[in-house]
Coordinates of C-alpha atoms and ligand atoms in Angstrom, one line a residue:
M1200 CA 69.4 116.3 125.9
I1201 CA 73.0 116.3 125.1
I1202 CA 75.9 114.3 125.8
A1203 CA 79.1 115.7 127.6
K1204 CA 82.1 113.9 127.3
F1205 CA 85.3 114.7 129.5
G1206 CA 88.4 113.1 128.4
G1207 CA 91.7 112.3 130.7
T1208 CA 93.3 115.4 130.9
S1209 CA 90.0 117.4 131.5
V1210 CA 89.7 115.3 134.7
A1211 CA 93.3 114.5 135.7
E1212 CA 93.7 116.4 138.9
S1213 CA 91.0 118.2 141.2
E1214 CA 91.3 122.0 139.6
A1215 CA 90.2 120.2 136.1
I1216 CA 87.2 118.4 137.9
G1217 CA 86.4 121.7 139.3
R1218 CA 86.1 123.4 136.2
L1219 CA 84.3 120.3 134.6
I1220 CA 81.6 120.8 137.8
E1221 CA 81.0 124.7 136.0
I1222 CA 81.0 123.4 132.4
V1223 CA 77.9 120.7 133.1
R1224 CA 76.5 123.8 135.8
S1225 CA 76.0 126.0 132.8
R1226 CA 74.5 123.0 130.7
I1227 CA 71.8 121.9 133.2
V1228 CA 69.0 123.2 131.2
D1229 CA 70.3 121.0 128.3
Q1230 CA 69.9 117.9 130.4
P1231 CA 73.7 116.4 130.2
V1232 CA 74.5 113.1 130.4
V1233 CA 78.2 112.9 132.1
V1234 CA 80.7 110.8 130.4
V1235 CA 84.1 110.1 131.6
S1236 CA 87.1 109.0 130.9
A1237 CA 90.1 107.6 133.3
L1238 CA 92.2 110.5 134.8
A1239 CA 95.1 111.4 132.2
G1240 CA 97.5 108.4 132.1
V1241 CA 95.7 106.0 134.0
T1242 CA 94.6 103.3 131.9
D1243 CA 98.2 103.0 130.5
R1244 CA 99.4 102.5 133.9
L1245 CA 96.7 99.9 134.6
L1246 CA 97.9 98.2 131.4
S1247 CA 101.4 98.5 132.3
L1248 CA 100.4 96.7 135.5
A1249 CA 98.8 94.1 134.3
A1250 CA 101.5 93.5 131.4
E1251 CA 104.1 93.8 134.9
S1252 CA 102.2 91.4 137.0
E1253 CA 103.8 88.3 135.0
T1254 CA 107.2 88.9 136.4
E1255 CA 107.1 91.6 139.0
E1256 CA 107.2 90.9 142.6
S1257 CA 104.4 91.7 144.4
G1258 CA 105.5 94.0 146.8
T1259 CA 106.7 96.4 143.7
L1260 CA 103.1 96.0 142.3
D1261 CA 101.5 96.9 145.2
R1262 CA 103.5 99.8 145.6
A1263 CA 102.5 100.9 142.0
L1264 CA 98.7 100.5 142.7
R1265 CA 98.9 102.6 145.7
A1266 CA 100.2 105.4 143.7
L1267 CA 97.8 105.0 140.9
L1268 CA 94.8 104.7 143.9
D1269 CA 96.7 107.4 145.8
R1270 CA 95.7 109.9 143.1
H1271 CA 92.2 109.4 143.4
V1272 CA 92.7 109.6 147.0
E1273 CA 93.9 112.9 146.7
I1274 CA 91.3 114.4 144.7
A1275 CA 89.1 112.6 146.5
H1276 CA 90.5 114.5 149.8
S1277 CA 90.7 118.3 147.7
L1278 CA 86.6 118.1 146.1
P1279 CA 83.7 118.7 148.7
G1280 CA 81.4 115.8 148.4
A1281 CA 83.9 113.2 146.2
D1282 CA 85.1 111.6 149.0
G1283 CA 81.8 109.6 149.3
A1284 CA 83.3 108.2 146.9
L1285 CA 86.5 106.3 148.0
D1286 CA 85.0 103.4 149.9
S1287 CA 83.9 101.7 147.0
I1288 CA 87.1 103.0 144.9
L1289 CA 89.7 101.9 147.9
A1290 CA 87.7 98.4 148.1
D1291 CA 87.9 97.7 144.4
G1292 CA 91.5 98.7 144.5
E1293 CA 92.0 95.9 147.1
T1294 CA 90.3 93.6 144.7
L1295 CA 92.5 94.4 141.7
R1296 CA 95.3 94.3 144.1
L1297 CA 94.3 90.4 144.1
E1298 CA 93.5 90.2 140.6
L1299 CA 97.0 91.2 139.7
H1300 CA 98.7 88.7 142.3
E1301 CA 96.8 85.7 140.5
L1302 CA 98.3 87.0 136.9
R1303 CA 101.6 85.9 138.8
D1304 CA 103.5 83.6 136.0
R1305 CA 100.3 84.0 133.8
R1306 CA 100.3 86.1 130.8
P1307 CA 96.9 88.4 131.3
T1308 CA 94.3 87.1 128.8
P1309 CA 92.1 89.7 126.4
A1310 CA 89.2 89.6 129.0
Q1311 CA 91.5 90.0 132.1
L1312 CA 93.0 92.9 130.6
D1313 CA 89.8 94.6 130.2
A1314 CA 88.4 94.1 133.5
I1315 CA 91.8 95.4 134.6
A1316 CA 91.7 98.9 132.2
A1317 CA 87.8 99.4 132.7
R1318 CA 89.1 100.5 136.6
G1319 CA 90.1 103.9 135.2
E1320 CA 87.0 104.7 134.2
L1321 CA 85.0 103.4 137.0
W1322 CA 86.7 105.1 139.6
T1323 CA 86.7 108.7 137.6
S1324 CA 83.3 108.6 137.2
R1325 CA 82.6 108.0 141.1
L1326 CA 84.7 110.6 141.9
V1327 CA 83.1 112.9 139.4
A1328 CA 79.7 111.7 140.5
G1329 CA 80.8 112.4 144.0
A1330 CA 82.1 115.9 143.1
L1331 CA 79.5 117.1 140.7
G1332 CA 76.9 116.1 144.0
G1333 CA 79.2 118.0 146.5
A1334 CA 78.5 121.3 144.5
G1335 CA 75.0 121.0 144.6
I1336 CA 74.1 119.1 141.4
N1337 CA 71.6 116.3 141.4
V1338 CA 73.6 113.2 139.9
T1339 CA 73.2 109.3 140.0
W1340 CA 76.5 107.4 138.9
V1341 CA 75.5 104.9 136.5
D1342 CA 77.4 101.8 135.8
I1343 CA 77.2 101.8 131.9
R1344 CA 78.5 98.3 131.6
P1345 CA 74.6 96.7 131.3
I1346 CA 73.8 99.3 129.0
M1347 CA 77.0 99.2 126.4
V1348 CA 76.7 95.6 125.3
T1349 CA 79.2 94.6 123.0
D1350 CA 80.5 91.7 121.6
A1351 CA 83.3 89.5 123.1
R1352 CA 86.2 90.7 121.1
F1353 CA 88.3 91.9 124.5
T1354 CA 90.2 95.5 123.9
R1355 CA 88.4 96.4 120.7
A1356 CA 84.8 95.5 121.3
T1357 CA 81.9 96.0 118.9
P1358 CA 79.1 97.4 120.3
Y1359 CA 75.1 96.1 119.6
M1360 CA 73.9 99.1 119.1
Q1361 CA 70.3 98.2 118.7
V1362 CA 70.7 96.8 122.3
I1363 CA 72.4 99.8 123.2
N1364 CA 69.1 102.1 122.0
T1365 CA 66.9 100.2 124.0
R1366 CA 68.6 100.3 127.6
A1367 CA 70.1 103.5 127.1
R1368 CA 66.7 105.4 126.7
E1369 CA 64.9 103.4 129.2
C1370 CA 67.7 104.0 132.0
L1371 CA 68.6 107.1 131.0
R1372 CA 66.2 109.3 129.9
P1373 CA 63.8 108.8 132.8
L1374 CA 67.0 110.2 135.0
C1375 CA 67.2 113.3 133.1
Q1376 CA 63.8 113.9 133.0
A1377 CA 63.6 113.4 136.7
G1378 CA 66.3 116.5 136.8
Q1379 CA 69.4 113.9 137.5
V1380 CA 72.4 114.1 135.9
P1381 CA 73.8 110.8 134.8
V1382 CA 77.1 110.4 135.2
T1383 CA 78.7 107.3 133.5
Q1384 CA 81.9 106.0 131.9
G1385 CA 83.3 106.0 128.4
F1386 CA 84.9 103.2 127.0
I1387 CA 83.8 100.3 129.0
G1388 CA 81.2 97.8 127.9
A1389 CA 80.6 94.3 129.1
T1390 CA 79.2 91.1 127.3
A1391 CA 76.0 89.9 127.3
T1392 CA 77.1 87.6 129.8
G1393 CA 78.6 90.7 132.0
A1394 CA 82.1 90.4 131.1
S1395 CA 84.1 93.8 131.1
T1396 CA 85.0 94.8 127.8
T1397 CA 86.5 98.0 126.3
L1398 CA 86.0 99.6 122.9
G1399 CA 89.9 100.0 122.2
R1400 CA 92.1 102.8 123.3
G1401 CA 90.8 106.4 123.2
G1402 CA 87.3 104.9 122.9
S1403 CA 85.2 107.2 125.4
D1404 CA 84.5 109.2 122.6
F1405 CA 82.9 106.6 120.6
T1406 CA 81.0 106.2 124.1
A1407 CA 79.4 109.4 123.9
A1408 CA 78.3 109.2 120.1
L1409 CA 76.3 106.0 120.8
L1410 CA 75.0 107.3 123.6
G1411 CA 74.2 110.6 121.9
A1412 CA 72.5 108.2 119.2
A1413 CA 70.8 106.3 121.2
L1414 CA 69.6 109.4 123.4
E1415 CA 68.8 111.5 119.9
A1416 CA 70.7 114.1 122.3
S1417 CA 70.9 117.7 120.5
R1418 CA 74.3 117.6 120.3
V1419 CA 77.5 115.7 121.6
E1420 CA 80.5 117.7 123.6
I1421 CA 83.7 116.2 123.6
W1422 CA 85.4 118.3 126.3
T1423 CA 89.5 118.0 126.2
D1424 CA 92.7 120.0 125.9
V1425 CA 92.9 121.9 122.8
D1426 CA 90.7 124.1 121.1
G1427 CA 89.3 122.0 118.6
L1428 CA 89.9 119.9 115.3
M1429 CA 93.0 121.8 114.1
T1430 CA 94.8 121.8 111.2
A1431 CA 97.5 119.6 112.6
D1432 CA 98.5 118.2 115.8
P1433 CA 99.4 121.1 117.9
R1434 CA 102.1 118.7 120.0
I1435 CA 103.7 118.6 116.5
V1436 CA 103.1 122.0 114.8
S1437 CA 103.1 124.6 117.1
S1438 CA 101.4 127.6 114.9
A1439 CA 98.2 124.5 114.2
R1440 CA 94.8 126.5 113.8
T1441 CA 91.6 125.5 115.0
L1442 CA 89.0 124.8 112.3
K1443 CA 85.4 125.9 112.9
A1444 CA 83.3 123.6 111.5
A1445 CA 84.0 120.4 109.6
S1446 CA 82.3 117.3 108.3
Y1447 CA 81.7 113.9 109.7
E1448 CA 83.9 113.0 106.8
E1449 CA 86.8 114.8 107.2
A1450 CA 86.8 114.1 111.2
A1451 CA 86.8 110.5 110.0
E1452 CA 89.3 110.5 108.1
L1453 CA 91.7 112.3 110.0
A1454 CA 91.0 110.3 113.2
T1455 CA 91.5 107.3 111.4
F1456 CA 94.9 108.4 110.1
G1457 CA 96.2 109.5 113.6
A1458 CA 94.3 112.4 114.9
K1459 CA 93.9 111.3 118.5
I1460 CA 91.7 113.9 119.1
L1461 CA 88.7 111.5 118.3
H1462 CA 88.0 108.3 118.3
P1463 CA 87.9 107.0 114.4
A1464 CA 84.4 105.5 114.9
T1465 CA 82.6 108.8 117.3
A1466 CA 80.9 109.9 114.0
L1467 CA 79.4 106.7 113.0
P1468 CA 76.4 106.2 115.2
L1469 CA 75.7 110.2 114.9
V1470 CA 75.8 110.5 111.1
R1471 CA 72.1 109.3 110.1
L1472 CA 70.5 111.6 112.7
G1473 CA 72.7 114.4 111.8
I1474 CA 73.8 115.1 115.1
P1475 CA 76.5 117.3 115.9
I1476 CA 79.7 116.6 117.6
V1477 CA 81.2 119.7 119.3
I1478 CA 84.7 119.9 120.2
L1479 CA 85.8 122.1 123.3
N1480 CA 88.6 123.2 125.3
S1481 CA 87.7 122.4 129.1
R1482 CA 90.5 125.2 130.2
H1483 CA 88.7 127.5 128.0
P1484 CA 85.0 126.7 128.1
D1485 CA 83.8 130.2 126.6
R1486 CA 86.1 129.3 123.2
S1487 CA 83.4 128.2 120.4
G1488 CA 85.4 124.9 119.5
T1489 CA 84.8 123.0 116.6
T1490 CA 81.3 121.7 115.2
I1491 CA 81.2 118.5 113.3
E1492 CA 77.5 118.4 111.7
P1493 CA 76.0 117.5 108.0
E1494 CA 75.5 121.3 107.6
A1495 CA 78.8 122.4 108.1
V1496 CA 80.1 125.3 106.3
I1497 CA 83.7 123.9 105.0
E1498 CA 85.8 127.2 104.7
Q1499 CA 89.1 127.1 103.0
V1500 CA 92.2 128.0 105.9
G1501 CA 93.3 130.7 104.2
D1502 CA 94.0 130.3 100.6
S1503 CA 94.8 126.5 100.8
P1504 CA 92.9 123.5 99.7
I1505 CA 94.0 121.3 102.3
R1506 CA 92.1 121.7 105.5
S1507 CA 94.1 119.2 107.8
I1508 CA 97.1 117.1 108.2
S1509 CA 97.4 114.2 110.5
W1510 CA 100.0 111.2 110.8
K1511 CA 99.7 107.6 112.0
Q1512 CA 102.7 106.0 113.2
G1513 CA 103.2 102.0 114.0
I1514 CA 102.4 101.3 110.4
T1515 CA 103.8 98.1 108.5
V1516 CA 103.4 98.0 105.0
I1517 CA 103.1 94.3 103.0
N1518 CA 103.5 94.3 99.5
I1519 CA 102.9 91.5 97.5
R1520 CA 104.0 91.0 94.0
A1521 CA 101.8 88.2 91.9
P1522 CA 102.4 88.2 88.2
R1523 CA 99.4 85.8 88.0
M1524 CA 97.5 88.8 89.0
L1525 CA 97.7 90.1 85.5
G1526 CA 94.3 89.6 83.7
A1527 CA 93.4 86.9 86.5
F1528 CA 89.7 87.6 88.2
G1529 CA 89.1 86.9 91.9
F1530 CA 92.5 87.6 93.0
L1531 CA 91.6 90.5 95.3
R1532 CA 88.6 88.3 96.4
A1533 CA 91.5 85.8 97.9
L1534 CA 93.7 88.9 98.8
F1535 CA 91.2 90.3 101.2
E1536 CA 89.9 87.0 102.4
I1537 CA 93.2 86.1 103.8
F1538 CA 92.7 89.9 106.1
E1539 CA 89.7 88.6 107.0
R1540 CA 90.2 85.2 108.3
H1541 CA 93.4 86.8 110.4
E1542 CA 90.9 89.9 111.4
T1543 CA 93.5 92.3 110.6
V1544 CA 92.4 95.5 109.1
V1545 CA 93.5 97.4 106.2
D1546 CA 94.4 101.0 106.2
V1547 CA 95.8 102.2 102.9
L1548 CA 96.1 99.9 99.4
A1549 CA 97.8 100.8 96.8
S1550 CA 97.8 98.6 93.2
G1551 CA 99.9 98.2 90.1
E1552 CA 99.7 95.6 87.2
I1553 CA 101.2 92.6 88.9
S1554 CA 101.6 94.0 92.8
I1555 CA 100.0 95.6 95.3
S1556 CA 100.8 97.2 98.8
I1557 CA 98.8 97.2 101.7
T1558 CA 99.2 99.1 105.3
I1559 CA 98.4 97.7 108.5
E1560 CA 98.2 98.9 112.0
D1561 CA 97.6 95.9 114.1
R1562 CA 100.6 93.1 114.0
S1563 CA 99.1 91.0 116.5
R1564 CA 98.2 88.3 113.5
L1565 CA 101.4 89.0 111.3
T1566 CA 103.1 85.5 111.4
P1567 CA 100.4 83.4 109.7
L1568 CA 98.9 86.3 107.7
L1569 CA 102.4 86.2 105.8
R1570 CA 102.3 82.7 105.8
D1571 CA 99.0 83.0 103.9
L1572 CA 99.9 85.7 101.6
E1573 CA 102.2 83.7 100.2
E1574 CA 100.6 81.3 99.0
L1575 CA 99.4 84.2 96.1
G1576 CA 103.0 85.4 95.5
E1577 CA 106.2 87.3 96.6
V1578 CA 105.6 88.8 99.8
W1579 CA 107.9 91.5 101.6
V1580 CA 107.2 93.4 104.4
E1581 CA 108.7 97.2 105.5
E1582 CA 108.4 98.4 109.3
R1583 CA 108.1 101.4 111.1
R1584 CA 106.4 103.3 108.7
A1585 CA 104.0 106.4 108.9
I1586 CA 101.0 107.1 107.2
I1587 CA 100.3 111.2 106.4
A1588 CA 97.1 112.1 105.7
V1589 CA 95.9 115.3 104.1
V1590 CA 92.6 116.3 104.3
G1591 CA 91.5 119.1 102.2
I1592 CA 88.3 120.8 99.6
G1593 CA 87.9 119.1 96.4
L1594 CA 91.9 117.7 96.4
R1595 CA 91.0 115.2 93.5
N1596 CA 90.2 118.1 91.0
T1597 CA 93.1 120.4 92.6
P1598 CA 95.3 120.4 89.4
G1599 CA 99.4 120.3 90.8
L1600 CA 98.3 119.6 94.3
A1601 CA 100.3 116.2 94.5
A1602 CA 103.2 118.3 93.1
R1603 CA 103.1 120.8 95.8
V1604 CA 102.5 117.8 98.4
F1605 CA 105.2 115.9 97.3
N1606 CA 107.3 119.0 96.9
A1607 CA 107.3 119.8 100.4
V1608 CA 107.4 116.2 101.6
W1609 CA 110.9 116.2 100.0
P1610 CA 114.2 114.8 101.0
A1611 CA 111.7 112.0 102.8
N1612 CA 110.4 109.3 100.7
V1613 CA 107.1 108.7 99.8
E1614 CA 106.4 105.0 99.8
V1615 CA 102.8 104.3 98.7
I1616 CA 100.3 106.4 97.6
S1617 CA 96.8 106.5 97.2
Q1618 CA 93.6 108.8 96.4
G1619 CA 90.8 106.7 95.9
C1620 CA 87.8 108.0 94.8
S1621 CA 87.2 110.6 97.9
S1622 CA 88.0 114.0 96.7
I1623 CA 88.7 115.2 100.5
N1624 CA 91.9 113.0 101.3
M1625 CA 95.1 111.6 100.0
T1626 CA 97.6 109.6 101.9
F1627 CA 100.9 108.2 101.5
V1628 CA 103.6 106.7 103.5
V1629 CA 106.9 107.5 104.6
R1630 CA 109.4 106.4 107.0
Q1631 CA 108.3 106.3 110.7
E1632 CA 111.0 108.8 111.8
D1633 CA 110.3 111.3 108.9
G1634 CA 106.9 111.9 110.0
P1635 CA 106.6 115.0 112.1
D1636 CA 109.0 116.6 110.2
V1637 CA 106.7 115.9 107.1
V1638 CA 104.0 117.1 108.7
R1639 CA 105.6 120.4 109.9
R1640 CA 107.1 120.8 106.1
L1641 CA 103.5 120.2 104.9
H1642 CA 101.8 122.4 107.0
R1643 CA 104.6 125.1 106.3
E1644 CA 104.0 124.9 102.9
F1645 CA 100.2 125.1 102.8
F1646 CA 99.7 127.2 106.1
G1647 CA 102.6 129.0 106.5
S1648 CA 105.5 129.2 108.9
D1649 CA 105.4 128.6 112.9
Ligands
ADP2165 P1 91.1 113.1 125.6 O1 92.1 112.5 126.7 O2 90.3 114.1 125.6 O3 90.4 112.4 124.7 P2 93.1 113.1 123.7 O4 94.5 113.4 123.9 O5 92.8 111.5 123.5 O6 92.6 113.8 124.4 O7 93.2 114.1 122.2 C1 93.6 115.2 122.3 C2 94.9 115.5 121.7 O8 94.6 115.2 120.5 C3 95.3 117.1 121.7 O9 95.9 117.3 122.8 C4 96.1 117.2 120.4 O10 97.8 116.7 120.9 C5 95.7 115.7 119.4 N1 95.5 115.7 118.2 C6 96.2 114.9 117.1 N2 95.6 115.8 116.1 C7 94.9 116.8 116.1 C8 94.6 117.3 115.5 N3 94.4 117.8 114.4 N4 93.8 118.7 115.8 C9 93.7 118.7 117.1 N5 94.2 118.0 118.4 C10 94.8 117.1 118.1
LIG2166 N1 90.6 105.7 129.0 C1 90.5 105.2 127.8 C2 91.9 105.6 127.0 O1 93.0 105.7 127.7 C3 89.8 105.9 127.1 C4 89.9 107.1 126.7 O2 91.1 107.7 127.2 O3 89.1 107.6 125.3 O4 92.3 104.8 126.1
MG2167 MG1 90.4 110.8 123.7

C-alpha cells in the first residue's frame, strides 16, 4: 500500500485532476490511498468568508460563496464522472450559506471555523473520486472524520494516533485489498463526538503521514507543484536546486522554520517505522523528486556544508531580563510554565547570564503571556521578525561557518542566534523585511549566483 497525497495546486483545475488520474492509474499495483487538499486557495477563501460573515451583507456573502462553488461546478462539468459529485457539493454549499448567515453579528468560534474550512477538502475529494471513477478506476469515497479522531483544540487539533491506527486499518485496508482506491480528505478530522476539526494549515501532509503509519504503507507520496525539497524556496531563489534525498530530521527542521513544502509534523508518525516520504512534482511525474528516509544518503550540494535555507515570517521575539536568574535554579521551569499555561509554542531560544530571548509565532495569547512574564523580570517585545534556518551537514563542527553565514547576511542585523546541540541546524532572527534578501544572499554565498 502507498499513500498518494495531492496538494491544492495538484487539484487546482481540471487539467491538474487529469494529471492526478494518470498518476493514480500508474500506481494501481501499489494499492494507493488517495488523500487530497482543497482546490488551491479555497481554504483561504472559506476562512475569509467566515471572517466576513459577521459584518458583510448577506447578498455579497452569497455571491462570494457562489463563485467558490462555481469553481467546483466548472471542474465537475469538464471531467467525465465528476458531475456525479455535484448534488452533494451544492447541497452542502446551501447548508454552508445558511451557516454563514447565522454568523451575522457574531464572530465565528474556532469550532465553527473548522466546520467551515473542512468543506474545501470534502468538496475536492468528491470531485476527485468522481473523476477517477469516470476514468475507469474503482474508487470509494471515504469521509476521513470518523477515522481521523482528534482532541477538541479546534484549528490546531492533535490526532489520537492509536484510535486512528485501529480505524484506518479496519476501514481502509479491506477496501485496498478488494481492489478499491479509497479517496479521502487531508487536513480534517473530528472529535470523538463528531465535531469537525482541522490539523492546522498545510495539515494534509500530516494526514498522509498518519495514514501511512497506520497502514504501514511502503511509502508516502507528497504530490506538489515543485520538484522536491530544495536548497531554498524557489519562489524566493529562482536558482534553488532539488535535493535528491534528505533525512527526517532535515525535513522536520526546514518545515518547522518555514519551508511550506511539508507540514512540520509530517515526519513524526513515520520515523519509528522508517517509512519513506517522497516529494514529487505532479506537473512532471517522471522526475525523481526528493526521498526522505532513514537510510537517505545525505550528500553535500557542491562543496557547501549547507544543504538548505528556510525562513519563517510573522515572528515575535520576547526578551526577558531577570537579574535574579544569575545563579538561581528553577528560573527556566517558572518561565516555561508560563508558556505552557498560555499554550504558546516556543520556536527559538537564546540565553545569556541574566537575559533570555524567545521567539513565538502564535500571538493569540500574547497579552496575558506578557503579563505573567513580567512577574519574572523586565520584558520587552520585538515584532515583525523572521527566523532564518540554515540546515546542513555537521554545521557545529565546521570552523568558520558562522563567520561565513553572518558575513553573507550583512548588512541585515542578526538578532537572536541559536545552534543548540543539533549539528544539522543553525537559526537566527532578522527583521521580517530583510528575510527574503537574507535568504538570497546566503544562497548565493553557499550555492553560487542565480
Ligand atoms: P501543496 O499545496 O502541494 O501542499 P504548498 O504550497 O503547501 O503545496 O507547498 C509547496 C510550496 O512550498 C512550493 O511551491 C514552494 O514555493 C514552497 N517551498 C518553501 N520552501 C521550500 C523548499 N525548501 N523546497 C521546496 N519548496 C519550498
Ligand atoms: N487546505 C488546507 C490548507 O490550505 C490544508 C493543506 O493544503 O494541506 O491549509
Ligand atoms: Mg501544503
